[in-house]
Tab-separated table of C-alpha atoms in Angstrom:
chain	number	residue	atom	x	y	z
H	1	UNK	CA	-21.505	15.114	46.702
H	2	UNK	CA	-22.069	16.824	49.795
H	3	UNK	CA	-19.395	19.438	51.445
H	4	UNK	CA	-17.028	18.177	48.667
H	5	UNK	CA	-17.072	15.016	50.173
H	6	UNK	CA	-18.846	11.655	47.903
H	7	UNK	CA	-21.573	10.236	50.338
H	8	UNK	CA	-23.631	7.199	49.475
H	9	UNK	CA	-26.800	6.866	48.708
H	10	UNK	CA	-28.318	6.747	52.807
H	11	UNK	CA	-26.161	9.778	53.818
H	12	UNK	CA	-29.278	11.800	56.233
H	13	UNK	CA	-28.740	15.465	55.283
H	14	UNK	CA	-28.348	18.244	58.014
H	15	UNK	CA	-30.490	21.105	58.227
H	16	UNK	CA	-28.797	24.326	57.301
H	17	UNK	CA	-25.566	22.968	57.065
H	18	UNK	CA	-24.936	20.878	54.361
H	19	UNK	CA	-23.842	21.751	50.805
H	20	UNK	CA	-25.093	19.916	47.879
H	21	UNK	CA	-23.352	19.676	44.040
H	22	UNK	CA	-25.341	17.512	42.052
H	23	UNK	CA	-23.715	15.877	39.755
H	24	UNK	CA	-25.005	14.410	36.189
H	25	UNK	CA	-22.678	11.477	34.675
H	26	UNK	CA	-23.609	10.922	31.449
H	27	UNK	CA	-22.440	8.744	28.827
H	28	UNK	CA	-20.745	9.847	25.121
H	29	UNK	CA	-23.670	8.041	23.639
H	30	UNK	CA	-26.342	10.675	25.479
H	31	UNK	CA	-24.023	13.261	25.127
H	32	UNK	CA	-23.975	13.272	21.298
H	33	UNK	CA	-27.851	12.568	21.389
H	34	UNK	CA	-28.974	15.211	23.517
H	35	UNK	CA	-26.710	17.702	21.323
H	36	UNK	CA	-27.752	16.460	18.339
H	37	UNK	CA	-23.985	15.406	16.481
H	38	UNK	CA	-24.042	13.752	14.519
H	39	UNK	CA	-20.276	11.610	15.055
H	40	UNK	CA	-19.498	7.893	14.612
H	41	UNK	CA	-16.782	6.520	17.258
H	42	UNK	CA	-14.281	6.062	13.445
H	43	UNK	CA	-15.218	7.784	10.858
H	44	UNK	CA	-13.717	6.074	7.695
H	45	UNK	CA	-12.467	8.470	4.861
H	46	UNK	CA	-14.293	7.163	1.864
H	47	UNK	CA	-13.802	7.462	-2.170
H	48	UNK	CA	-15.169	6.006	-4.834
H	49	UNK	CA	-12.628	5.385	-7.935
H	50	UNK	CA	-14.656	4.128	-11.200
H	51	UNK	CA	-17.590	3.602	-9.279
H	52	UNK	CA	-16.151	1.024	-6.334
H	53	UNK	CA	-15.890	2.299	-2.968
H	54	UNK	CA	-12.649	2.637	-1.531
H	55	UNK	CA	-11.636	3.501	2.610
H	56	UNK	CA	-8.588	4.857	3.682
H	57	UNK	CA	-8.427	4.204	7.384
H	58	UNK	CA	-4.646	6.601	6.683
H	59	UNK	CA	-7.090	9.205	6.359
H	60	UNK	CA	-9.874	8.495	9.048
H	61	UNK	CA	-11.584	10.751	12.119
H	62	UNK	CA	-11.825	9.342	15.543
H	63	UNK	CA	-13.457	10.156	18.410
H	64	UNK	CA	-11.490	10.858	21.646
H	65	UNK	CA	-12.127	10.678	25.091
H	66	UNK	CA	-9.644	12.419	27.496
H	67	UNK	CA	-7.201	12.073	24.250
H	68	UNK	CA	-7.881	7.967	24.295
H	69	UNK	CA	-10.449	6.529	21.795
H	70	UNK	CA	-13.800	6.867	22.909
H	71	UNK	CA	-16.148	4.050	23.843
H	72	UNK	CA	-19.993	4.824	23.454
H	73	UNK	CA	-20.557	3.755	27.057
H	74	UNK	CA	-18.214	5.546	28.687
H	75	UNK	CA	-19.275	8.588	31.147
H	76	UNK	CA	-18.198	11.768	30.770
H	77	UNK	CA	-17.891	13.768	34.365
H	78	UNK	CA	-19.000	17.537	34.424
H	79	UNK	CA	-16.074	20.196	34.192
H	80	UNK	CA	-13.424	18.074	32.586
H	81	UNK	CA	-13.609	15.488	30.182
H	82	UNK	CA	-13.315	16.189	26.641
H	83	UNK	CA	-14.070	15.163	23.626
H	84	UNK	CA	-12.265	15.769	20.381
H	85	UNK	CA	-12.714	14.721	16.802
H	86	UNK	CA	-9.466	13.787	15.696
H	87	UNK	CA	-8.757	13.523	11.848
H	88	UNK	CA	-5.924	12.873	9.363
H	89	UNK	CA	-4.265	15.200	7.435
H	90	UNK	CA	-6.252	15.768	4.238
H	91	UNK	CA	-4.484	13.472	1.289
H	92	UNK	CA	-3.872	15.185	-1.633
H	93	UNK	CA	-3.992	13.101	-5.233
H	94	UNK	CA	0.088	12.104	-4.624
H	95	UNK	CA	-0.741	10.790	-1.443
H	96	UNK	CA	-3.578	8.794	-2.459
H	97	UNK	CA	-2.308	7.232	-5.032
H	98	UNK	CA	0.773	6.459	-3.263
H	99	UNK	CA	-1.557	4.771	-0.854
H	100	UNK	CA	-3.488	3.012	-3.091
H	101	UNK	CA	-0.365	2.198	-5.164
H	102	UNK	CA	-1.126	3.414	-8.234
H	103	UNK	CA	2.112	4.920	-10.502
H	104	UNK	CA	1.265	7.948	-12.035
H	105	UNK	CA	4.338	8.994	-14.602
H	106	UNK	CA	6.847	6.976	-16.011
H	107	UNK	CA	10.345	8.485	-16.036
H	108	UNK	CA	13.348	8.772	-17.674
H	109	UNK	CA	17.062	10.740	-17.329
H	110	UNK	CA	18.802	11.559	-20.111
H	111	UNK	CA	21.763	14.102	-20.558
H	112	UNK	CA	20.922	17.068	-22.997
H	113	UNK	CA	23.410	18.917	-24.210
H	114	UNK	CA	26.439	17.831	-20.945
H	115	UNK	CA	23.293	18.626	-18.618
H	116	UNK	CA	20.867	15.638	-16.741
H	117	UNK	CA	16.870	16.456	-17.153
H	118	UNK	CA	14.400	13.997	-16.194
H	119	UNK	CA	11.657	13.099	-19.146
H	120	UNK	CA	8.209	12.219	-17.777
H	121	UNK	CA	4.755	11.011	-19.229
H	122	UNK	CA	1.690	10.331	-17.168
H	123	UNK	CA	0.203	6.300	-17.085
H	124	UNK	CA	-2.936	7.867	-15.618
H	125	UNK	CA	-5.304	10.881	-15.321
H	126	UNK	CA	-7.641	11.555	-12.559
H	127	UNK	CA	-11.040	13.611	-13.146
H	128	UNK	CA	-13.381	15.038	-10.453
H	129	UNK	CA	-16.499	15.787	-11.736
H	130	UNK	CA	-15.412	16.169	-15.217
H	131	UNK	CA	-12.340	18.190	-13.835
H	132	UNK	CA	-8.909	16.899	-14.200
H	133	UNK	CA	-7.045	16.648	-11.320
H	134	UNK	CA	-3.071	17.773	-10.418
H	135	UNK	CA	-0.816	15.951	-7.839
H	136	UNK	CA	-1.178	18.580	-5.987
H	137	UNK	CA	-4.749	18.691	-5.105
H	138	UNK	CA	-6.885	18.089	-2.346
H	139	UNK	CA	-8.995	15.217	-2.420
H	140	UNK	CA	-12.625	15.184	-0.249
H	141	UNK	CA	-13.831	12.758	1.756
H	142	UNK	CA	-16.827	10.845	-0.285
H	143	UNK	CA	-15.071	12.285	-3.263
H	144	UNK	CA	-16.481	10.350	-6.542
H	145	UNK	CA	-13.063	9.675	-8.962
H	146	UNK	CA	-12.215	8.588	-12.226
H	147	UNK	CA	-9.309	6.904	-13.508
H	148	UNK	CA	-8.058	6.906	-16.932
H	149	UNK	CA	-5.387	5.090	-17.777
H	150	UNK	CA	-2.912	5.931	-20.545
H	151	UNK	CA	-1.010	4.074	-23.698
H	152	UNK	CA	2.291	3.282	-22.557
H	153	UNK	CA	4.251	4.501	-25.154
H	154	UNK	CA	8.194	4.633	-24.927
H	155	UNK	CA	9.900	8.526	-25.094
H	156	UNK	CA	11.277	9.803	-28.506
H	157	UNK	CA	13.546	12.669	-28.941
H	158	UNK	CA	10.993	15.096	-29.642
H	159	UNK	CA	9.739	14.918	-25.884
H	160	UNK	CA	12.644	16.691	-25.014
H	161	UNK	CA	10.892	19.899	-26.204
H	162	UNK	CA	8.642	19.911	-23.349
H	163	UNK	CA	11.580	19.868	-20.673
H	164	UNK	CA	14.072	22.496	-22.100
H	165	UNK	CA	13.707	25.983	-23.401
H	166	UNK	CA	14.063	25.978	-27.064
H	167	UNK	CA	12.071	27.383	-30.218
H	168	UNK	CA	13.027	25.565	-33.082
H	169	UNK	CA	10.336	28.209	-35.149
H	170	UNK	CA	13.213	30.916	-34.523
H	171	UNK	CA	15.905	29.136	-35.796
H	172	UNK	CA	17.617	29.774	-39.134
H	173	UNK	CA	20.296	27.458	-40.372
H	174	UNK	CA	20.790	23.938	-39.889
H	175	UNK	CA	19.531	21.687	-37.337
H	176	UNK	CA	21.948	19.024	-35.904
H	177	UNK	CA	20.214	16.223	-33.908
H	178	UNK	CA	22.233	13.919	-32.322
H	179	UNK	CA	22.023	10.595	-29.775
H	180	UNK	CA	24.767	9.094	-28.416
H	181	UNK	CA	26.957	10.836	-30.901
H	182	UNK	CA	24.994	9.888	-33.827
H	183	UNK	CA	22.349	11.432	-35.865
H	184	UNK	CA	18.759	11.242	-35.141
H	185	UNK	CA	15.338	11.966	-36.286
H	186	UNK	CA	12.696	14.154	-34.416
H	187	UNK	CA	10.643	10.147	-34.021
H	188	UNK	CA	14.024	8.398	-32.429
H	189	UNK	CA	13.285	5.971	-29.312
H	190	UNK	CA	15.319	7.423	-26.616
H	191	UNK	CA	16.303	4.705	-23.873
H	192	UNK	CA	17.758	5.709	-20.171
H	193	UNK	CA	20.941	7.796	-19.696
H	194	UNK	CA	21.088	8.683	-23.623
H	195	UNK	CA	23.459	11.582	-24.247
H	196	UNK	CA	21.347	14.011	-26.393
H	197	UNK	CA	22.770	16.907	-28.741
H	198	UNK	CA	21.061	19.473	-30.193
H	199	UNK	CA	23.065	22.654	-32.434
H	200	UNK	CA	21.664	24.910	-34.264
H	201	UNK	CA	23.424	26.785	-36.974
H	202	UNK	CA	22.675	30.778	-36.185
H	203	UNK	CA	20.448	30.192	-33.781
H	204	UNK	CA	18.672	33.487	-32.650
H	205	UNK	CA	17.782	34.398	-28.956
């Protein structure tokens, strides 16, 4: 460029009274070289579950150019291209295995006492490095996972302990256990939208 102004290749400078700006046009490829990044044009976000490999493209990094994908070739001009890693929002375990399509809990409603609660149990537990994992948490990328998958086993009436607030060990009197108007044992299969009962006799807060 010379006085602002793109001149080819046989333009004859004039002494004293031209202005030069060199310009270097260089391509992504070069660029990443000569900085030494290490950055693929996708990036795929990769797990391994019981050993297999698994990628989420949901999940993936990408390389944009001016906010468009990048192409290797392409040349960046000096003082305003750009170029971004973009990435998706880190999955936590939910996500995954909703992705993946994997159920994690069976569930169940039942009424206890003229109020709904929902019952669940989990099909599957997921360790991370020996660690077991929540719903909640984050997963890595090149994360190495393992699945464990449990009995399924139906809901009996003494699951309802783990949902509602009540110590039988306190209680003094009698114990009335009741499904669907009837009486029941601790071990009773409990099927959907069961209307549970329980009184105590002098029950102690």
């Amino acid at each position: 460029m010379v006085n602002s102004t793109n001149v080819s290749s046989n333009y004859i400078l004039k002494d004293g009274g031209d202005k030069i700006i060199y310009q270097q046009h260089i391509t992504v490829q070069q660029f990443l070289k000569e900085h030494n990044i290490d950055m693929q044009l996708h990036q795929p976000f990769t797990i391994w579950i019981d050993d297999q490999r698994k990628e989420l493209d949901e999940y993936s990094s990408t390389l944009l150019h001016n906010g468009q994908i990048a192409s290797m070739d392409a040349l960046l001009k000096n003082g305003g291209d750009k170029l971004m890693n973009f990435s998706g929002n880190q999955p936590t375990l939910q996500d995954l295995l909703e992705t993946i399509g994997i159920t994690y809990q069976k569930e169940m409603s039942i009424t206890y006492n003229g109020k709904p609660i929902k019952l669940t149990k989990e099909l599957v537990k997921v360790y991370r490095r020996g660690e077991i994992l929540n719903l909640e948490d984050k997963i890595e990328d090149h994360d190495m996972l393992q699945f464990i998958e449990q009995k399924t086993i139906s809901f009996i009436f003494q699951d309802i302990f783990r949902f509602i607030s009540l110590d039988l060990t306190r209680a003094k009197g009698k114990i009335d256990l009741k499904r669907n108007g009837q009486p029941v044992t601790f071990f009773e299969e409990l099927k959907p939208n069961d209307k549970i009962e329980i009184n105590i006799e002098n029950r102690q807060s």
